């Protein structure tokens, strides 16, 4: 079956702009989580959506937001981009008892 | 607050060696423990998942163990190969009610280099 798909794979944005990242989970998976990975901080949890509801939220500013649609696809939005938002953004879908499966990530560069 | 630590941060071994990567966590109330592999600039590939009720899982040359009472998990790689060179991450999944959540707490990873 198809894995987790993230689009786009690469993005270059200017400070102050906003960006939307997309994640399509594995078919049948209702939980989608987002993570930010940077060399200094490692992998940090952003938020989790389950059946269109945010179930968990990490310690990130309100500029980071997300949503999940009825087909379980999820989007993540970052507004007013800062240089420090440059990172690899990873999406994972999970199912009880099967663990988490990650997409290839979106590499965001803010200039 | 759950914290996950991995030791060592980096490891370089000659091809053919058996090796052990360590992962420790502070809160034993985990739902499961998962090991991942990450190649540079790529996403995470799931290697092994150990449910909280299990002690170990095996897949090919990989064996992962879980000891909740001591807050430790180990990943054993037998007969290492250059293709095993990557960063290995462990992550603890937390409870949400009686089930797990998608929230994973990651260690900082162990970067492994296997020399031919």
CSV table of N, CA and C in Angstrom, one decimal, chain A residues 9 31 33 35 37 41-43 45 48 55-56 88 90 94 96-104 107, chain B residues 31-32 34 36 38 41-46 49 51 89 96 99-108:
chain,number,residue,atom,x,y,z
A,9,UNK,N,8.3,18.8,-1.7
A,9,UNK,CA,9.6,18.2,-1.1
A,9,UNK,C,10.5,19.3,-0.7
A,31,UNK,N,-4.7,9.1,12.4
A,31,UNK,CA,-3.9,10.0,13.2
A,31,UNK,C,-2.7,10.5,12.3
A,33,UNK,N,0.5,13.2,12.5
A,33,UNK,CA,1.4,14.1,13.4
A,33,UNK,C,2.4,14.8,12.6
A,35,UNK,N,6.2,17.0,12.8
A,35,UNK,CA,7.4,17.2,13.5
A,35,UNK,C,8.3,18.2,12.8
A,37,UNK,N,12.4,19.1,12.3
A,37,UNK,CA,13.7,18.6,12.6
A,37,UNK,C,14.7,19.6,12.2
A,41,UNK,N,18.1,21.2,17.5
A,41,UNK,CA,17.0,20.7,18.4
A,41,UNK,C,16.5,19.3,18.1
A,42,UNK,N,17.0,18.7,17.1
A,42,UNK,CA,16.5,17.4,16.8
A,42,UNK,C,15.1,17.4,16.3
A,43,UNK,N,14.4,16.3,16.6
A,43,UNK,CA,13.0,16.1,16.2
A,43,UNK,C,12.1,16.6,17.3
A,45,UNK,N,8.0,17.6,18.3
A,45,UNK,CA,6.6,17.4,18.0
A,45,UNK,C,5.9,18.7,17.9
A,48,UNK,N,-0.7,16.8,16.7
A,48,UNK,CA,-1.3,15.6,16.1
A,48,UNK,C,-2.8,15.9,15.9
A,55,UNK,N,-5.4,16.6,18.7
A,55,UNK,CA,-5.4,15.8,19.9
A,55,UNK,C,-4.3,16.1,20.8
A,56,UNK,N,-3.2,16.6,20.2
A,56,UNK,CA,-2.0,16.9,21.0
A,56,UNK,C,-1.3,18.1,20.4
A,88,UNK,N,13.5,20.7,8.3
A,88,UNK,CA,12.9,19.6,7.7
A,88,UNK,C,11.6,19.3,8.4
A,90,UNK,N,8.5,17.0,9.0
A,90,UNK,CA,8.1,15.6,8.8
A,90,UNK,C,6.7,15.3,9.2
A,94,UNK,N,-0.3,7.2,11.8
A,94,UNK,CA,-0.2,6.0,12.7
A,94,UNK,C,-1.5,5.4,12.9
A,96,UNK,N,-3.3,2.4,15.7
A,96,UNK,CA,-3.1,1.7,17.0
A,96,UNK,C,-2.5,0.3,16.7
A,97,UNK,N,-1.4,0.0,17.4
A,97,UNK,CA,-0.7,-1.3,17.3
A,97,UNK,C,0.3,-1.4,16.1
A,98,UNK,N,0.3,-0.4,15.2
A,98,UNK,CA,1.2,-0.5,14.1
A,98,UNK,C,2.3,0.5,14.1
A,99,UNK,N,2.3,1.4,15.1
A,99,UNK,CA,3.4,2.4,15.1
A,99,UNK,C,3.2,3.5,14.1
A,100,UNK,N,4.2,4.4,14.0
A,100,UNK,CA,4.2,5.5,13.1
A,100,UNK,C,5.0,5.3,11.9
A,101,UNK,N,4.5,5.9,10.8
A,101,UNK,CA,5.2,5.8,9.5
A,101,UNK,C,5.3,7.2,9.0
A,102,UNK,N,6.6,7.5,8.6
A,102,UNK,CA,6.9,8.9,8.2
A,102,UNK,C,7.0,9.1,6.7
A,103,UNK,N,6.7,10.3,6.2
A,103,UNK,CA,6.9,10.7,4.9
A,103,UNK,C,8.3,11.1,4.7
A,104,UNK,N,8.7,11.5,3.5
A,104,UNK,CA,10.1,11.9,3.1
A,104,UNK,C,10.4,13.4,3.6
A,107,UNK,N,11.5,20.1,2.9
A,107,UNK,CA,12.7,20.9,3.4
A,107,UNK,C,12.3,22.4,3.1
B,31,UNK,N,3.4,3.7,25.7
B,31,UNK,CA,2.5,2.8,25.0
B,31,UNK,C,3.4,1.8,24.2
B,32,UNK,N,4.3,2.4,23.4
B,32,UNK,CA,5.3,1.5,22.7
B,32,UNK,C,6.6,2.3,22.5
B,34,UNK,N,9.6,2.7,19.5
B,34,UNK,CA,9.9,2.5,18.1
B,34,UNK,C,11.3,2.9,17.7
B,36,UNK,N,13.8,3.9,14.6
B,36,UNK,CA,13.8,4.4,13.2
B,36,UNK,C,15.3,4.5,12.7
B,38,UNK,N,17.3,7.0,9.8
B,38,UNK,CA,17.2,8.1,8.9
B,38,UNK,C,18.5,8.3,8.1
B,41,UNK,N,19.1,13.8,5.0
B,41,UNK,CA,18.1,14.6,4.2
B,41,UNK,C,16.9,13.8,3.9
B,42,UNK,N,16.7,12.6,4.4
B,42,UNK,CA,15.5,11.8,4.1
B,42,UNK,C,14.6,11.8,5.3
B,43,UNK,N,13.4,11.1,5.1
B,43,UNK,CA,12.5,10.9,6.2
B,43,UNK,C,13.0,9.7,7.1
B,44,UNK,N,12.1,9.3,8.0
B,44,UNK,CA,12.4,8.2,8.9
B,44,UNK,C,11.8,6.9,8.4
B,45,UNK,N,12.6,5.9,8.5
B,45,UNK,CA,12.1,4.5,8.1
B,45,UNK,C,12.0,3.7,9.4
B,46,UNK,N,10.8,3.2,9.6
B,46,UNK,CA,10.5,2.4,10.8
B,46,UNK,C,11.3,1.1,10.7
B,49,UNK,N,9.1,-2.0,16.1
B,49,UNK,CA,8.1,-1.5,17.0
B,49,UNK,C,8.0,-2.5,18.2
B,51,UNK,N,5.8,-3.1,21.5
B,51,UNK,CA,4.6,-2.8,22.3
B,51,UNK,C,5.1,-2.8,23.8
B,89,UNK,N,17.3,6.4,15.4
B,89,UNK,CA,16.5,7.2,16.4
B,89,UNK,C,15.5,6.3,17.1
B,96,UNK,N,-2.8,7.9,25.4
B,96,UNK,CA,-3.9,8.8,25.3
B,96,UNK,C,-5.1,8.0,25.7
B,99,UNK,N,-5.3,4.1,24.8
B,99,UNK,CA,-4.6,3.8,23.5
B,99,UNK,C,-3.4,4.7,23.4
B,100,UNK,N,-2.7,4.5,22.2
B,100,UNK,CA,-1.5,5.4,22.0
B,100,UNK,C,-1.9,6.6,21.3
B,101,UNK,N,-1.0,7.6,21.3
B,101,UNK,CA,-1.2,8.8,20.5
B,101,UNK,C,-0.2,8.8,19.4
B,102,UNK,N,-0.3,9.7,18.5
B,102,UNK,CA,0.7,9.9,17.5
B,102,UNK,C,1.9,10.7,18.0
B,103,UNK,N,1.8,11.1,19.2
B,103,UNK,CA,2.9,12.0,19.7
B,103,UNK,C,4.1,11.1,20.1
B,104,UNK,N,5.2,11.3,19.5
B,104,UNK,CA,6.4,10.6,19.8
B,104,UNK,C,7.4,11.5,20.4
B,105,UNK,N,8.1,11.0,21.4
B,105,UNK,CA,9.2,11.7,22.0
B,105,UNK,C,10.5,11.1,21.5
B,106,UNK,N,11.3,11.8,20.8
B,106,UNK,CA,12.5,11.3,20.2
B,106,UNK,C,13.8,11.5,21.0
B,107,UNK,N,14.7,10.6,20.9
B,107,UNK,CA,16.0,10.8,21.4
B,107,UNK,C,16.8,11.6,20.3
B,108,UNK,N,18.0,12.0,20.6
B,108,UNK,CA,18.8,12.8,19.7
B,108,UNK,C,19.4,12.0,18.6
